[in-house]
Coordinates of C-alpha atoms and ligand atoms in Angstrom, one line a residue:
M1 CA -45.3 -153.0 -69.7
K2 CA -43.6 -156.5 -70.8
L3 CA -42.6 -158.8 -67.7
I4 CA -40.3 -161.6 -68.0
R5 CA -40.3 -163.2 -64.9
V6 CA -36.9 -165.7 -64.2
K7 CA -36.2 -167.1 -61.0
N8 CA -33.1 -166.2 -60.3
Y9 CA -30.4 -163.0 -61.0
E10 CA -28.3 -165.8 -63.3
E11 CA -31.2 -166.2 -65.2
M12 CA -31.8 -163.2 -65.1
S13 CA -28.7 -162.2 -66.3
E14 CA -28.5 -164.2 -68.8
K15 CA -32.2 -163.2 -70.1
A16 CA -31.5 -159.5 -70.3
A17 CA -27.8 -159.9 -71.8
A18 CA -29.3 -162.0 -74.4
L19 CA -32.0 -159.3 -75.6
L20 CA -29.2 -156.4 -76.1
G21 CA -27.2 -158.6 -78.1
E22 CA -30.5 -159.1 -80.1
T23 CA -30.5 -154.9 -80.5
V24 CA -26.5 -155.4 -80.8
A25 CA -26.9 -157.5 -83.1
K26 CA -29.3 -156.1 -85.3
K27 CA -27.2 -152.4 -84.7
G28 CA -23.9 -152.4 -85.2
D29 CA -23.6 -149.2 -83.6
S30 CA -26.8 -149.2 -80.8
V31 CA -26.2 -146.0 -78.8
L32 CA -26.5 -147.9 -75.4
G33 CA -28.0 -145.7 -71.9
L34 CA -26.0 -148.6 -69.4
A35 CA -26.6 -148.8 -65.5
T36 CA -24.4 -149.2 -62.6
G37 CA -24.5 -151.1 -59.7
S38 CA -24.9 -154.3 -58.4
T39 CA -28.1 -155.9 -61.0
P40 CA -26.0 -155.1 -64.6
V41 CA -23.1 -157.0 -63.2
G42 CA -24.0 -160.6 -64.6
M43 CA -25.8 -159.2 -67.3
Y44 CA -22.1 -157.8 -68.9
Q45 CA -20.2 -160.8 -67.8
R46 CA -21.9 -162.8 -70.1
L47 CA -21.6 -159.9 -72.7
A48 CA -18.1 -159.9 -72.6
D49 CA -17.9 -163.4 -72.3
A50 CA -20.1 -163.3 -75.5
H51 CA -17.9 -161.1 -76.9
N52 CA -14.7 -162.9 -76.3
A53 CA -16.2 -166.3 -77.7
G54 CA -17.1 -164.1 -80.9
K55 CA -20.7 -165.2 -80.5
L56 CA -21.4 -161.0 -80.3
N57 CA -19.2 -158.2 -81.8
L58 CA -19.6 -155.2 -79.1
S59 CA -16.6 -153.3 -80.8
G60 CA -18.9 -150.3 -82.6
V61 CA -21.3 -149.8 -80.3
C62 CA -21.5 -146.8 -77.7
G63 CA -22.2 -146.5 -74.4
V64 CA -23.8 -143.2 -72.7
N65 CA -24.1 -143.9 -68.5
L66 CA -26.6 -142.5 -66.7
D67 CA -24.7 -140.6 -63.4
E68 CA -22.2 -140.4 -62.0
Y69 CA -20.9 -138.6 -58.4
I70 CA -20.3 -135.6 -58.0
G71 CA -16.2 -135.0 -56.6
I72 CA -15.1 -138.0 -57.0
G73 CA -12.9 -137.9 -60.1
G74 CA -12.7 -141.2 -62.9
D75 CA -9.9 -143.3 -61.8
H76 CA -11.3 -143.2 -58.1
E77 CA -12.4 -146.7 -57.8
L78 CA -15.4 -145.6 -56.3
S79 CA -16.5 -142.9 -59.4
Y80 CA -19.0 -145.0 -62.0
R81 CA -16.3 -144.3 -64.2
Y82 CA -14.1 -147.2 -62.9
F83 CA -16.7 -149.6 -62.0
M84 CA -17.8 -149.2 -65.6
S85 CA -13.8 -150.1 -66.9
K86 CA -13.8 -152.7 -64.4
N87 CA -17.1 -154.2 -64.6
F88 CA -18.0 -154.4 -68.6
Y89 CA -15.5 -153.1 -71.0
S90 CA -12.4 -154.4 -70.1
L91 CA -13.9 -157.5 -69.6
F92 CA -13.9 -157.5 -73.8
G93 CA -11.0 -154.9 -74.7
F94 CA -13.5 -151.8 -75.2
D95 CA -12.1 -148.7 -76.9
E96 CA -13.1 -146.3 -73.9
S97 CA -13.2 -143.8 -76.0
R98 CA -16.5 -144.6 -77.1
A99 CA -17.1 -145.0 -73.6
H100 CA -19.4 -141.9 -72.1
I101 CA -20.1 -140.9 -68.2
P102 CA -21.0 -137.5 -66.6
N103 CA -17.4 -136.0 -65.4
G104 CA -17.9 -135.7 -61.6
L105 CA -15.0 -133.4 -61.7
A106 CA -15.9 -130.9 -63.6
A107 CA -15.5 -127.7 -62.5
D108 CA -18.9 -125.7 -64.3
L109 CA -21.3 -128.3 -63.4
P110 CA -24.5 -127.5 -64.8
K111 CA -22.1 -126.8 -68.5
E112 CA -21.7 -130.6 -68.0
C113 CA -25.3 -131.6 -67.7
D114 CA -25.1 -129.2 -70.6
R115 CA -22.6 -130.8 -72.9
Y116 CA -24.1 -134.3 -71.4
D117 CA -27.7 -134.0 -73.4
A118 CA -25.8 -132.3 -76.0
L119 CA -23.9 -135.5 -76.8
I120 CA -26.7 -137.9 -75.8
E121 CA -28.7 -135.3 -78.9
K122 CA -25.8 -135.8 -81.4
L123 CA -25.4 -139.7 -81.2
G124 CA -28.8 -139.6 -82.4
G125 CA -30.3 -140.2 -78.6
I126 CA -30.2 -143.7 -76.7
D127 CA -30.9 -147.1 -78.9
L128 CA -31.5 -149.3 -75.6
Q129 CA -31.3 -147.9 -72.1
V130 CA -31.2 -150.9 -69.4
L131 CA -32.1 -149.6 -65.9
G132 CA -32.4 -150.5 -62.5
I133 CA -33.7 -149.5 -60.0
G134 CA -33.2 -148.2 -56.1
R135 CA -35.5 -149.0 -52.8
N136 CA -36.8 -145.4 -53.3
G137 CA -37.8 -146.0 -56.9
H138 CA -35.0 -143.9 -58.2
I139 CA -33.7 -145.1 -61.9
G140 CA -30.3 -143.0 -62.4
F141 CA -29.9 -140.8 -60.3
N142 CA -33.4 -139.7 -60.6
E143 CA -34.8 -139.4 -56.9
P144 CA -38.1 -138.6 -56.3
D145 CA -39.2 -135.8 -56.7
E146 CA -42.2 -133.0 -56.2
V147 CA -41.8 -132.8 -60.4
F148 CA -39.8 -134.8 -63.3
L149 CA -36.6 -133.9 -64.3
K150 CA -35.9 -133.3 -67.4
N151 CA -32.6 -132.9 -68.7
T152 CA -29.1 -134.5 -67.1
H153 CA -28.6 -132.3 -63.3
I154 CA -27.6 -132.5 -60.7
A155 CA -28.9 -134.8 -57.6
E156 CA -28.9 -134.8 -54.1
L157 CA -28.8 -138.1 -53.0
D158 CA -31.3 -139.1 -50.4
E159 CA -30.8 -140.7 -47.2
D160 CA -31.9 -144.2 -48.2
T161 CA -29.8 -144.2 -51.8
R162 CA -26.6 -143.6 -49.9
A163 CA -27.3 -145.9 -47.0
A164 CA -27.8 -148.3 -49.8
N165 CA -24.5 -147.5 -51.6
A166 CA -22.1 -147.4 -48.9
R167 CA -21.4 -151.1 -49.1
F168 CA -18.7 -149.2 -50.8
F169 CA -17.6 -146.9 -49.2
E170 CA -14.7 -147.5 -46.1
R171 CA -16.9 -145.0 -43.9
P172 CA -20.9 -144.1 -44.4
A173 CA -20.2 -140.7 -44.3
D174 CA -17.6 -141.1 -47.8
V175 CA -20.8 -141.6 -49.6
P176 CA -21.4 -138.8 -52.1
S177 CA -24.1 -136.6 -51.6
K178 CA -24.4 -135.0 -55.1
A179 CA -24.1 -136.6 -58.2
L180 CA -24.5 -136.4 -61.8
T181 CA -27.3 -137.9 -64.0
M182 CA -29.2 -138.2 -66.8
G183 CA -32.7 -136.9 -66.4
I184 CA -36.4 -138.4 -67.3
G185 CA -36.2 -137.1 -71.5
A186 CA -32.9 -138.9 -72.2
I187 CA -33.8 -141.8 -70.3
M188 CA -38.2 -141.7 -71.7
A189 CA -36.6 -141.3 -75.4
A190 CA -34.3 -144.4 -75.3
K191 CA -36.4 -146.6 -78.4
E192 CA -36.0 -149.6 -76.0
I193 CA -35.5 -149.6 -72.0
L194 CA -34.8 -152.9 -70.1
L195 CA -35.8 -152.7 -66.0
L196 CA -33.7 -155.2 -64.7
V197 CA -35.0 -156.5 -61.1
S198 CA -33.5 -158.9 -58.7
G199 CA -34.1 -159.2 -54.9
S200 CA -36.7 -158.4 -52.5
E201 CA -36.1 -155.1 -51.6
K202 CA -36.2 -154.4 -54.7
A203 CA -39.8 -155.9 -54.6
Q204 CA -42.6 -152.6 -52.9
A205 CA -40.9 -150.2 -55.3
L206 CA -41.3 -153.0 -58.4
K207 CA -44.8 -153.7 -58.0
D208 CA -45.3 -149.7 -57.3
A209 CA -43.4 -148.3 -60.5
M210 CA -45.8 -151.1 -62.4
T211 CA -48.7 -150.7 -61.0
G212 CA -49.2 -147.4 -59.0
D213 CA -49.4 -143.8 -59.8
I214 CA -47.2 -142.1 -62.5
D215 CA -45.4 -140.3 -59.7
P216 CA -42.8 -138.3 -59.4
R217 CA -42.3 -139.0 -55.8
L218 CA -41.7 -142.7 -57.4
P219 CA -39.3 -141.7 -60.3
A220 CA -39.4 -145.2 -62.1
S221 CA -43.4 -145.0 -62.4
I222 CA -42.9 -142.6 -65.8
L223 CA -41.6 -146.4 -67.2
Q224 CA -46.2 -147.1 -67.4
L225 CA -46.0 -144.2 -70.5
H226 CA -43.0 -145.7 -72.3
P227 CA -44.5 -148.1 -75.5
N228 CA -41.5 -150.1 -74.8
V229 CA -40.0 -151.8 -71.6
T230 CA -38.6 -155.3 -70.5
V231 CA -38.7 -155.7 -67.1
I232 CA -37.0 -159.0 -66.3
A233 CA -37.6 -159.3 -62.9
D234 CA -37.0 -162.6 -60.7
E235 CA -39.2 -164.7 -58.1
A236 CA -37.8 -162.7 -55.0
A237 CA -38.6 -159.2 -57.2
L238 CA -41.5 -160.3 -58.2
Q239 CA -43.1 -161.0 -54.4
K240 CA -45.5 -158.6 -53.6
Ligands
LIG1 C1 -27.4 -146.6 -57.8 C2 -27.3 -146.0 -59.1 C3 -28.9 -146.6 -59.9 C4 -28.8 -148.0 -59.9 C5 -29.2 -148.0 -58.7 C6 -29.6 -150.0 -57.8 O1 -27.9 -145.6 -56.8 N1 -27.7 -145.0 -59.8 O2 -28.3 -146.7 -61.1 O3 -29.7 -148.4 -60.9 O4 -29.1 -147.6 -57.7 O5 -28.0 -150.3 -57.2 P1 -27.9 -152.2 -57.1 O6 -28.6 -152.5 -58.4 O7 -27.2 -151.5 -56.3 O8 -29.5 -152.5 -56.4

């Protein structure tokens, strides 16, 4: 794992946008694995600005998101589809038929998981996967478990994950308890991975992920086995 140390969130976002921009400059039809959460928002803003300024052309890429809550539709303001549209795609007028996110309202959820894996395969796999990390070491919604789950699956969200995500909801009880998430297989098959980490509350998870045992109880630790991971972490996230 290659580590890039940066001062703060702004620098992390700057660096991440520059690296992702390099990938897109080399391959205009890159399949980008994308994440939600507060961490990538600054990067998305910078990428959209670069596109709008004519410095980068994002029109040919495909977005494949990691996860979506179950029970919430794409037009619900707390859904991850809505999040992506608001924080990235709408900022530069992206054709959202090129943006893929699991459907949390699918009537047959196991079928939806299979559809999502087949879609990723049909797109030729992921060129660059952007990841954040949960305080408990989750990536996407691959939560701490006894095994690493390979395929897209239904995830039961940890209490800690629900507590961390409660800030987006009016009442903590409103946070969904389940989500659909891309599995470890598609993430690890990505040609390149960019892990973004900011803030002291992620410091322990980052340290364990980078230097601890490879253990499904800390899902991000699997990234040690990937040949092309760049971690961009700020001072607060590196304090452990
Ligand atoms: C969320 C998402 C993850 C994200 C993580 C951290 O629950 N499912 O993909 O990386 O938690 O979120 P944040 O960036 O807001 O800290």
